[in-house]
mmCIF file of C-alpha atoms in Angstrom:
data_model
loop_
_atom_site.group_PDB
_atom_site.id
_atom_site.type_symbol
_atom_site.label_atom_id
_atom_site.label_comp_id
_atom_site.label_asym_id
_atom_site.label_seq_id
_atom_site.Cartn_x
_atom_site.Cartn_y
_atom_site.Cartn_z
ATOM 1 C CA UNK I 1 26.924 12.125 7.096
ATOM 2 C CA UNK I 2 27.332 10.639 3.433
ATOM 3 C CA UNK I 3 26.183 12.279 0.634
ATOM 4 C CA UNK I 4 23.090 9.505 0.119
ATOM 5 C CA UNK I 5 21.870 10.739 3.395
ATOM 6 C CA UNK I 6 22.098 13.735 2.616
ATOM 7 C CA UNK I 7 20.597 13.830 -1.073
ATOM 8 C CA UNK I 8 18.037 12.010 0.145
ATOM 9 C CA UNK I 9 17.435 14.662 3.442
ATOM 10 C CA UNK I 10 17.239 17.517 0.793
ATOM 11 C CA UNK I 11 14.732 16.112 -1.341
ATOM 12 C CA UNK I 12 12.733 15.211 1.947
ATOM 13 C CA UNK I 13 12.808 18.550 2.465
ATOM 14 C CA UNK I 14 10.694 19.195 -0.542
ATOM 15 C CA UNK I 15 7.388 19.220 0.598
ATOM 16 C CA UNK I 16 4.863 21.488 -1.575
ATOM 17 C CA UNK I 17 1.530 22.001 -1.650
ATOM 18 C CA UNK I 18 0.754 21.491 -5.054
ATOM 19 C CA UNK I 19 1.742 18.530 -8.017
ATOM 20 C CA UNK I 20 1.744 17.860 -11.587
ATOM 21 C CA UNK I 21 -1.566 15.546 -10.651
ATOM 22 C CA UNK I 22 -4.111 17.055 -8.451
ATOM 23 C CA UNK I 23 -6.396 15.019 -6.691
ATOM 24 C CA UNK I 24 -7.585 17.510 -3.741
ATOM 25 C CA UNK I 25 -4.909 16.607 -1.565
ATOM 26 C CA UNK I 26 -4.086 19.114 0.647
ATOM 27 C CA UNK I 27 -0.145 18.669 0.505
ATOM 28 C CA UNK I 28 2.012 16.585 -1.920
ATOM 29 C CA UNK I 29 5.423 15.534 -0.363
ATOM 30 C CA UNK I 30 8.411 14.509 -3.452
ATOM 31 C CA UNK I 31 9.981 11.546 -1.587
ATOM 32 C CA UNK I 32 12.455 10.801 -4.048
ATOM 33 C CA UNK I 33 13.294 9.607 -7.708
ATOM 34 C CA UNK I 34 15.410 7.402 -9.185
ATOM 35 C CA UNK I 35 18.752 9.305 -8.654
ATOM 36 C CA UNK I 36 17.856 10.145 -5.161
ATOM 37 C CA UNK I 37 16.760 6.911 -3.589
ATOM 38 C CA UNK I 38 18.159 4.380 -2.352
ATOM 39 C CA UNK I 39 18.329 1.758 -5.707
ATOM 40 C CA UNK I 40 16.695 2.318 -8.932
ATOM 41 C CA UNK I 41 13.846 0.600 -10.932
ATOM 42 C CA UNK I 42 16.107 1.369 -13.961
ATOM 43 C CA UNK I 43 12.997 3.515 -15.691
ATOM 44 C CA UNK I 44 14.305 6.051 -17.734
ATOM 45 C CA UNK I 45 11.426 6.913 -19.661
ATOM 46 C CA UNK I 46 8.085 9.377 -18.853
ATOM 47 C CA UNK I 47 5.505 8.691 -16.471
ATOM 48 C CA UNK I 48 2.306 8.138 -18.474
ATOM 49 C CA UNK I 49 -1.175 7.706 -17.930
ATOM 50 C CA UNK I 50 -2.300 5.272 -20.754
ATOM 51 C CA UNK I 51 -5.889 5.735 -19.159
ATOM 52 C CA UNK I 52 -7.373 7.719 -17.140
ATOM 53 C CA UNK I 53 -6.517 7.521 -13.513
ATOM 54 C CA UNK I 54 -4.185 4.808 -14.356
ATOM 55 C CA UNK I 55 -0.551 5.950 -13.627
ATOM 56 C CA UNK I 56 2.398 3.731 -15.307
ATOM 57 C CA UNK I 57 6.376 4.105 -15.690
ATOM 58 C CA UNK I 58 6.193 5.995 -12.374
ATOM 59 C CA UNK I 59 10.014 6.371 -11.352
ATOM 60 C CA UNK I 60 9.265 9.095 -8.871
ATOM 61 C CA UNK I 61 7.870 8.015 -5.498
ATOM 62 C CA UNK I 62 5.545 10.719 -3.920
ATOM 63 C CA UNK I 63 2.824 11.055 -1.306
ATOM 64 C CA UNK I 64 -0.697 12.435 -2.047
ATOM 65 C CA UNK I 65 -1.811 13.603 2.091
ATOM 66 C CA UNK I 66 -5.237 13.987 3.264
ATOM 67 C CA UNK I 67 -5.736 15.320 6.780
ATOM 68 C CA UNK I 68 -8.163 13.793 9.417
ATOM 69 C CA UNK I 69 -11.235 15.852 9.030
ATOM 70 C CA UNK I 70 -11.905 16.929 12.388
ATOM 71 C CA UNK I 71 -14.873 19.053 11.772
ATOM 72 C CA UNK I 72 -16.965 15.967 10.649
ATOM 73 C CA UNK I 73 -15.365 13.205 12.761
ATOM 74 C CA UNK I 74 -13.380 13.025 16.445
ATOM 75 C CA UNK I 75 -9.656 12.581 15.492
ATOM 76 C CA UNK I 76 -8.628 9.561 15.283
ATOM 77 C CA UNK I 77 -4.228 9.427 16.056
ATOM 78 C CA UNK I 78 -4.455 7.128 13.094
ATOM 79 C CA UNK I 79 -2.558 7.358 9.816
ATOM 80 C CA UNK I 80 -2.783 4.907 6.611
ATOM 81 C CA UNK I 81 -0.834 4.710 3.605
ATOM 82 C CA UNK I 82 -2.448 3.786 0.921
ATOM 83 C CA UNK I 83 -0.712 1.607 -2.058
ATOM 84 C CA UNK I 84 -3.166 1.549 -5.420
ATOM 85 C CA UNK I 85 -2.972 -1.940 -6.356
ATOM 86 C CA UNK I 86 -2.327 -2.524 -10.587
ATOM 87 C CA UNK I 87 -0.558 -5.465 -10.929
ATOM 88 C CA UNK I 88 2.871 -3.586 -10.532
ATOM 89 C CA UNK I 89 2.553 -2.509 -13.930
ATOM 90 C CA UNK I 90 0.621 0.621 -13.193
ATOM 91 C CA UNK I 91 -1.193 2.310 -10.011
ATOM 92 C CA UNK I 92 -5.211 2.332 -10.043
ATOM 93 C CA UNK I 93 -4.869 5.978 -8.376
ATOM 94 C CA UNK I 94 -8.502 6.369 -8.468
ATOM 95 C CA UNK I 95 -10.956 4.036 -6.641
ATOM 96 C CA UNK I 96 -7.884 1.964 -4.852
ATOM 97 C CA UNK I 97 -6.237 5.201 -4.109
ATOM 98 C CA UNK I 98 -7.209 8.967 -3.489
ATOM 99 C CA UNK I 99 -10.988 8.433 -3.447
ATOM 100 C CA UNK I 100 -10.448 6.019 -0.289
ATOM 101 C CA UNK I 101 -8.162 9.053 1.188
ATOM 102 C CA UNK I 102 -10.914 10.945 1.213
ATOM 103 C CA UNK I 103 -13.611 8.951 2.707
ATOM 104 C CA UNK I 104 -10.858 7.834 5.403
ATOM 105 C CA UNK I 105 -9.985 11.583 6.115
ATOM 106 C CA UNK I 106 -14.078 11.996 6.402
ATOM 107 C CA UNK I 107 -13.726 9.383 9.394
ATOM 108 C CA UNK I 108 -10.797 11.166 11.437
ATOM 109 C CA UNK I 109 -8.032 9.500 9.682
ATOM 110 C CA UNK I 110 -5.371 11.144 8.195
ATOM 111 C CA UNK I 111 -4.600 9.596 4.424
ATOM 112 C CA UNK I 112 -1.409 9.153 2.451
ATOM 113 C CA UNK I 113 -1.408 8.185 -1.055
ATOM 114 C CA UNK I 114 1.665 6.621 -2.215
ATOM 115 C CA UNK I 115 2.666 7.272 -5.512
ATOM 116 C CA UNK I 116 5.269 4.774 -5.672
ATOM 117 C CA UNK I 117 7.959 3.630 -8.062
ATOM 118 C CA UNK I 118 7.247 0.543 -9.989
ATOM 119 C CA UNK I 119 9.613 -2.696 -9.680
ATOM 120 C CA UNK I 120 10.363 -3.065 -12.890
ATOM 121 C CA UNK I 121 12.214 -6.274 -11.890
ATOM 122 C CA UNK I 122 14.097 -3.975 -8.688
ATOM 123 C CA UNK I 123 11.714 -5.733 -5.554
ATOM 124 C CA UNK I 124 13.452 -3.729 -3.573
ATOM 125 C CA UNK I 125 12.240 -0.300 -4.961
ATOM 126 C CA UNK I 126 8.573 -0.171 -4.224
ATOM 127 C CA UNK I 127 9.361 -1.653 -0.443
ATOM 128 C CA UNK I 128 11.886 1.292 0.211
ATOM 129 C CA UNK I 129 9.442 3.722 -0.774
ATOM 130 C CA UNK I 130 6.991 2.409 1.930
ATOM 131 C CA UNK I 131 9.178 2.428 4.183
ATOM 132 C CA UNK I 132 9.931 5.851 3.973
ATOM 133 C CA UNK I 133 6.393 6.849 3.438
ATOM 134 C CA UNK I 134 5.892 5.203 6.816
ATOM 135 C CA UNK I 135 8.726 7.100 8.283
ATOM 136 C CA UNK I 136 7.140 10.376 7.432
ATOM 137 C CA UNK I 137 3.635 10.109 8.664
ATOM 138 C CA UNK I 138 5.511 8.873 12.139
ATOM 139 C CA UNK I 139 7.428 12.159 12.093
ATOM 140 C CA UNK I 140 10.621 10.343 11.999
ATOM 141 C CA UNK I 141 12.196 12.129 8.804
ATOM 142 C CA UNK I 142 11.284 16.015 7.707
ATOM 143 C CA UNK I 143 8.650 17.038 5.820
ATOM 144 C CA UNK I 144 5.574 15.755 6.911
ATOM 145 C CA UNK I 145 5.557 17.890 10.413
ATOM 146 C CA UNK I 146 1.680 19.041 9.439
ATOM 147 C CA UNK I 147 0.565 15.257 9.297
ATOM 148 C CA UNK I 148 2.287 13.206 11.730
ATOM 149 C CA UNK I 149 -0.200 10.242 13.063
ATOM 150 C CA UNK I 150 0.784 8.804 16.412
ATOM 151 C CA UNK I 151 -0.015 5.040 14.966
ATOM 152 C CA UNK I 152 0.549 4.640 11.197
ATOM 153 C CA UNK I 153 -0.847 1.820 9.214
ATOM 154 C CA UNK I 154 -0.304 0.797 5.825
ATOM 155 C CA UNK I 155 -3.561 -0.544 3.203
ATOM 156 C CA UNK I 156 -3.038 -2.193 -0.284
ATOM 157 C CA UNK I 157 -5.065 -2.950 -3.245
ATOM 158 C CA UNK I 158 -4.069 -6.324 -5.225
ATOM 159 C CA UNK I 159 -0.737 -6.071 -5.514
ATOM 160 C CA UNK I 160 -0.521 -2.696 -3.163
ATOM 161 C CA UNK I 161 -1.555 -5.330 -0.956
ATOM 162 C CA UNK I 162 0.944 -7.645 -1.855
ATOM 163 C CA UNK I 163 3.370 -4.141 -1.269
ATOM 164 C CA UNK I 164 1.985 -3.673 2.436
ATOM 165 C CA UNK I 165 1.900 -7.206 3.198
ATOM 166 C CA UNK I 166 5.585 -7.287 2.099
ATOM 167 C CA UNK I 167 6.374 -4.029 4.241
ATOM 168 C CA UNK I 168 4.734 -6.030 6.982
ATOM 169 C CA UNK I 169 6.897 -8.692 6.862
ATOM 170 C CA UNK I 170 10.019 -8.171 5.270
ATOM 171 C CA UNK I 171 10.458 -3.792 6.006
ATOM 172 C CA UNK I 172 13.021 -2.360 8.275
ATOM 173 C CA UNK I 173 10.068 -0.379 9.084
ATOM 174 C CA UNK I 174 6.932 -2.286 9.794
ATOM 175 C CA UNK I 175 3.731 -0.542 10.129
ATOM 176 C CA UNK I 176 1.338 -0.702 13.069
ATOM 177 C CA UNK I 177 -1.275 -2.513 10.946
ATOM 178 C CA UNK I 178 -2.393 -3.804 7.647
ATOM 179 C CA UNK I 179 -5.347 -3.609 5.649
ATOM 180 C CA UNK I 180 -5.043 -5.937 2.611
ATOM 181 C CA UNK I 181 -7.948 -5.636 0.072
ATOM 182 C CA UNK I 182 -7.762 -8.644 -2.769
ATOM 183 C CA UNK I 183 -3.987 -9.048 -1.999
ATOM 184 C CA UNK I 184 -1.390 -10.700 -3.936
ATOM 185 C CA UNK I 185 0.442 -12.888 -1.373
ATOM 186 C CA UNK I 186 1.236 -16.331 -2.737
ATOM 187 C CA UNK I 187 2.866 -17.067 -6.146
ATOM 188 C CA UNK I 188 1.401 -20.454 -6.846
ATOM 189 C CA UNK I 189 -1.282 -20.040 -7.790
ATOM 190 C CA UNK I 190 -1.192 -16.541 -7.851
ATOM 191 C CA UNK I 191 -0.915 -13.508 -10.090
ATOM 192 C CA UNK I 192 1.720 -14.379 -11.983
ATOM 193 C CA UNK I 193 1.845 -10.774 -13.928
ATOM 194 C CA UNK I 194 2.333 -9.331 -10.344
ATOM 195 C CA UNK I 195 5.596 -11.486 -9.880
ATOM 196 C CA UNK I 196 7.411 -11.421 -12.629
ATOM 197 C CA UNK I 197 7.071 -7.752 -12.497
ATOM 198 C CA UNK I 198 8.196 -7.669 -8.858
ATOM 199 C CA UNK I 199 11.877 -9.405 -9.762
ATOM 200 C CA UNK I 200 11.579 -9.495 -13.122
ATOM 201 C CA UNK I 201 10.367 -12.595 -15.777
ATOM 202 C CA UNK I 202 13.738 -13.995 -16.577
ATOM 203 C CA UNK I 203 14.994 -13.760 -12.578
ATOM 204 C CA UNK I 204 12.059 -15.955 -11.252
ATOM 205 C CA UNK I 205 12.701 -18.901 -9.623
ATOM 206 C CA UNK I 206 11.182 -21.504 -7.384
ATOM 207 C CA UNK I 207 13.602 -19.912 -4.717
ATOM 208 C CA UNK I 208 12.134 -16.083 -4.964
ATOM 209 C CA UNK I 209 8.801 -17.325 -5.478
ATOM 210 C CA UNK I 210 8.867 -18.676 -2.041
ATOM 211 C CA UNK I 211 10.943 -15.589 -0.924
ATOM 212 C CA UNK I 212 8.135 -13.360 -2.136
ATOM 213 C CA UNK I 213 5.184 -15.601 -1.354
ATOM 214 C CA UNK I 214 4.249 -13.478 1.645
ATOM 215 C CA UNK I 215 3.252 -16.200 4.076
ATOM 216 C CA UNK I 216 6.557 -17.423 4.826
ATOM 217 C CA UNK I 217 7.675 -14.630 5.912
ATOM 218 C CA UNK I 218 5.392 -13.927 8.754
ATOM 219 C CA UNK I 219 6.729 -13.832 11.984
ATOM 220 C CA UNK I 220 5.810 -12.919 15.706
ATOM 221 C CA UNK I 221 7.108 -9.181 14.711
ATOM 222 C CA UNK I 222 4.230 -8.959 11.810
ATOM 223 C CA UNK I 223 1.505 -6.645 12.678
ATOM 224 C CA UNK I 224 -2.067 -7.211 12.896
ATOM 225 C CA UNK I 225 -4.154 -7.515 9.507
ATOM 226 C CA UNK I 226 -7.437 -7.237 8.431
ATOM 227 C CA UNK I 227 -7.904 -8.746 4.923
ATOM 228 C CA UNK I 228 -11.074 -8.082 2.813
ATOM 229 C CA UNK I 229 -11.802 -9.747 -0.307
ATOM 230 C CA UNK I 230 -14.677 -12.202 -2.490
ATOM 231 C CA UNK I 231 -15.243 -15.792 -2.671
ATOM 232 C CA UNK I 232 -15.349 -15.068 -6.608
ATOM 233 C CA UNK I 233 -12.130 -13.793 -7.685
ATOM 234 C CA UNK I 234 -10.828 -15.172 -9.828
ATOM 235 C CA UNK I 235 -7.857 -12.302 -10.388
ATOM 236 C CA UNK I 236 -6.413 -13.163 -7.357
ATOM 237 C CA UNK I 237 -7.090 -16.409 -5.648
ATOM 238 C CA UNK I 238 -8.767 -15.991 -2.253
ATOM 239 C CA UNK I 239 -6.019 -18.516 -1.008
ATOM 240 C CA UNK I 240 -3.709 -15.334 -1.127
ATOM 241 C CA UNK I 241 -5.181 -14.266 2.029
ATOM 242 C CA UNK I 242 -6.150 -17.199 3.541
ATOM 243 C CA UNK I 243 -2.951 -18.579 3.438
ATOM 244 C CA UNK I 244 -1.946 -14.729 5.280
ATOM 245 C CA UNK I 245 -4.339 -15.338 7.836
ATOM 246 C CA UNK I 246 -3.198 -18.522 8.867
ATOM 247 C CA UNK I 247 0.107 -17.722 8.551
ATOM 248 C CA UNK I 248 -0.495 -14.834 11.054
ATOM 249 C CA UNK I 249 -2.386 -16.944 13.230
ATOM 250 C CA UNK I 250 -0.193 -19.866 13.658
ATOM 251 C CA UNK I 251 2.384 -16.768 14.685
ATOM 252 C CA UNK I 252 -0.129 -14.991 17.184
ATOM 253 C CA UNK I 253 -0.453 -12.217 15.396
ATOM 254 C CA UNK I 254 -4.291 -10.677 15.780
ATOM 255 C CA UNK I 255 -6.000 -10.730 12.083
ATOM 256 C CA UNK I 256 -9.417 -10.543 10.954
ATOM 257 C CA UNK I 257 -10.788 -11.693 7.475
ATOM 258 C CA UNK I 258 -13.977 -11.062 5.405
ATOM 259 C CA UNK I 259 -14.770 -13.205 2.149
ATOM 260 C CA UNK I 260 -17.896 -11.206 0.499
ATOM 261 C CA UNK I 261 -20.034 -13.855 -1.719
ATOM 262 C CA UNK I 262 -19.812 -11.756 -4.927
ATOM 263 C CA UNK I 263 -17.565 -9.004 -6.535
ATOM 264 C CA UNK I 264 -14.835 -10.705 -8.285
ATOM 265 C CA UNK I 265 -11.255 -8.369 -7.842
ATOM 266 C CA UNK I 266 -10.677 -4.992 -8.252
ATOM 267 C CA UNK I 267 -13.649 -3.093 -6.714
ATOM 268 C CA UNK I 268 -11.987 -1.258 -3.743
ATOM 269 C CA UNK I 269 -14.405 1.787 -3.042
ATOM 270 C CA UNK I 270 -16.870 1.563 -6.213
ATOM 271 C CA UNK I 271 -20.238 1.988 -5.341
ATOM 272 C CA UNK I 272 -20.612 -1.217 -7.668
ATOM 273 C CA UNK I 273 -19.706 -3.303 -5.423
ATOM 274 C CA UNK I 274 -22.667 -4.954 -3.217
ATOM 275 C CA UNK I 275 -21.060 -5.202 0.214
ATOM 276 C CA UNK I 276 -19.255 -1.373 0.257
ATOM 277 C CA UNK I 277 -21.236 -0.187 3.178
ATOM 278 C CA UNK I 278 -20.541 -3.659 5.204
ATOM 279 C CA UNK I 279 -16.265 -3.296 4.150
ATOM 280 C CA UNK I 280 -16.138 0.101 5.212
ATOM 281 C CA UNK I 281 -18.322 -0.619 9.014
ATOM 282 C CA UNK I 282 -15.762 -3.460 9.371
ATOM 283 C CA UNK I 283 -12.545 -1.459 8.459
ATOM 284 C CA UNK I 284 -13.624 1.599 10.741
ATOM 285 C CA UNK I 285 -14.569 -0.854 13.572
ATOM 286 C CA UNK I 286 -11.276 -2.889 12.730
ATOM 287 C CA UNK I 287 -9.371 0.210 13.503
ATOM 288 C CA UNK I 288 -11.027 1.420 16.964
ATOM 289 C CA UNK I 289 -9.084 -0.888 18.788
ATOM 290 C CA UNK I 290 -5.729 1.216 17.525
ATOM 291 C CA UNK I 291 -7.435 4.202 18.746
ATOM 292 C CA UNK I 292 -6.647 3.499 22.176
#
């Protein structure tokens, strides 16, 4: 065994019940930092939170776990990780992050809140970090034992979504499903902040736009999506996902898509946004058929 595996086993090993941020999860797991992973976003400075709830400069990946809540809600054998969208500048930990943990732990599903590492120009960075978020709910590294899922799906905000779209697609571990809220998929148009902090201003090119544009890399092997988003947003074009959706379509891969009227980008689980109650019916009735 090299010693990558096995720095990387150690830290797995880390699992604590407690973190620098607390945000009532019931177990934080340290996956790994930036002399422990895999590759480096090449962040040497602090973490900050330049707002509140607003994480940026993160250069340590960790996982923020909420357990099914059996006592209010049959068990599910589900398992989502969740990546807070923020343009890949920062993580919206908040309202596209541990507050939808909870209300999925509420419905029998055990939560995991990634707390990953920014790109800083390294697109390879945030994807490893999914991966091996994946790998622990599944129970197929240590340190999760308490909250392995038998079916583990992956949900992104904005550019999270763009992060578990990618993870669908391009990962060396794919997920069982996606739930994309608002995602960044396509780089023309698209949110061009969100790119050029994925590889970096100076390294884009027509040749990784269309790398990273999401819908040309969907295959047969890309699991199912739902996608949620407004007719209105003007953040992130709506033809992000529809260009997903047919992608995944034209490959036979099941997908389901709901454009609300109103809402604009960026609501996730705000009770501000109109059509809450009807995303959240959809999502849990999305998901029954994964119960089986």
């Amino acid at each position: 065994m090299n010693r990558t595996l096995l720095s990387i086993l150690s830290l797995l090993l880390m699992s604590v019940n407690a973190s620098a941020r607390e945000y009532g999860q019931a177990a934080t797991i340290r996956i790994w930092d930036n002399a422990s992973a895999p590759h480096s976003n090449g962040i040497t400075t602090p973490e900050e939170e330049p707002e509140p709830n607003r994480l940026a400069n993160t250069s340590t990946a960790e996982l923020f776990l909420y357990p099914a809540d059996t006592s209010r809600h049959a068990p599910t054998g589900l398992g989502v990780v969740i990546c807070p969208g923020g343009g890949y500048s920062r993580l919206a930990i908040d309202h596209e992050g541990v507050q939808v943990a909870r209300w999925l732990a509420e419905n029998g599903i055990t939560a995991a809140v990634l707390k990953y590492r920014l790109p800083n120009g390294h697109p390879e960075v945030p994807l490893e970090d999914a991966e091996q978020a994946l790998r622990l709910l599944r129970g197929e590294v240590p340190g999760a034992e308490d909250f392995v899922c038998r079916k583990v799906g992956i949900m992104g905000f904005s550019a999270g979504g763009h992060l578990a779209a990618y993870t669908s697609t391009m990962g060396s571990v794919r997920p069982d499903f996606s739930l994309l809220f608002y995602p960044v998929i396509t780089a023309n148009p698209g949110h061009q902040g969100s790119f050029n902090q994925l590889v970096g201003k100076e390294n884009r090119t027509a040749e990784t736009d269309a790398r990273y544009s999401l819908e040309n890399q969907v295959t047969q092997q890309t699991p199912p999506a739902l996608l949620l988003l407004s007719d209105d947003d003007r953040t992130v074009p709506p033809v992000s996902s529809t260009r997903y959706y047919n992608a995944l379509k034209e490959h036979g891969v099941k997908a389901s898509m709901h454009i609300y009227p109103t809402g604009g980008h960026g609501w996730g689980i705000r009770d501000s946004f109109r059509y809450k109650a009807e995303w959240q019916a959809a999502l849990l009735d999305w998901l029954k058929a994964f119960e089986e």
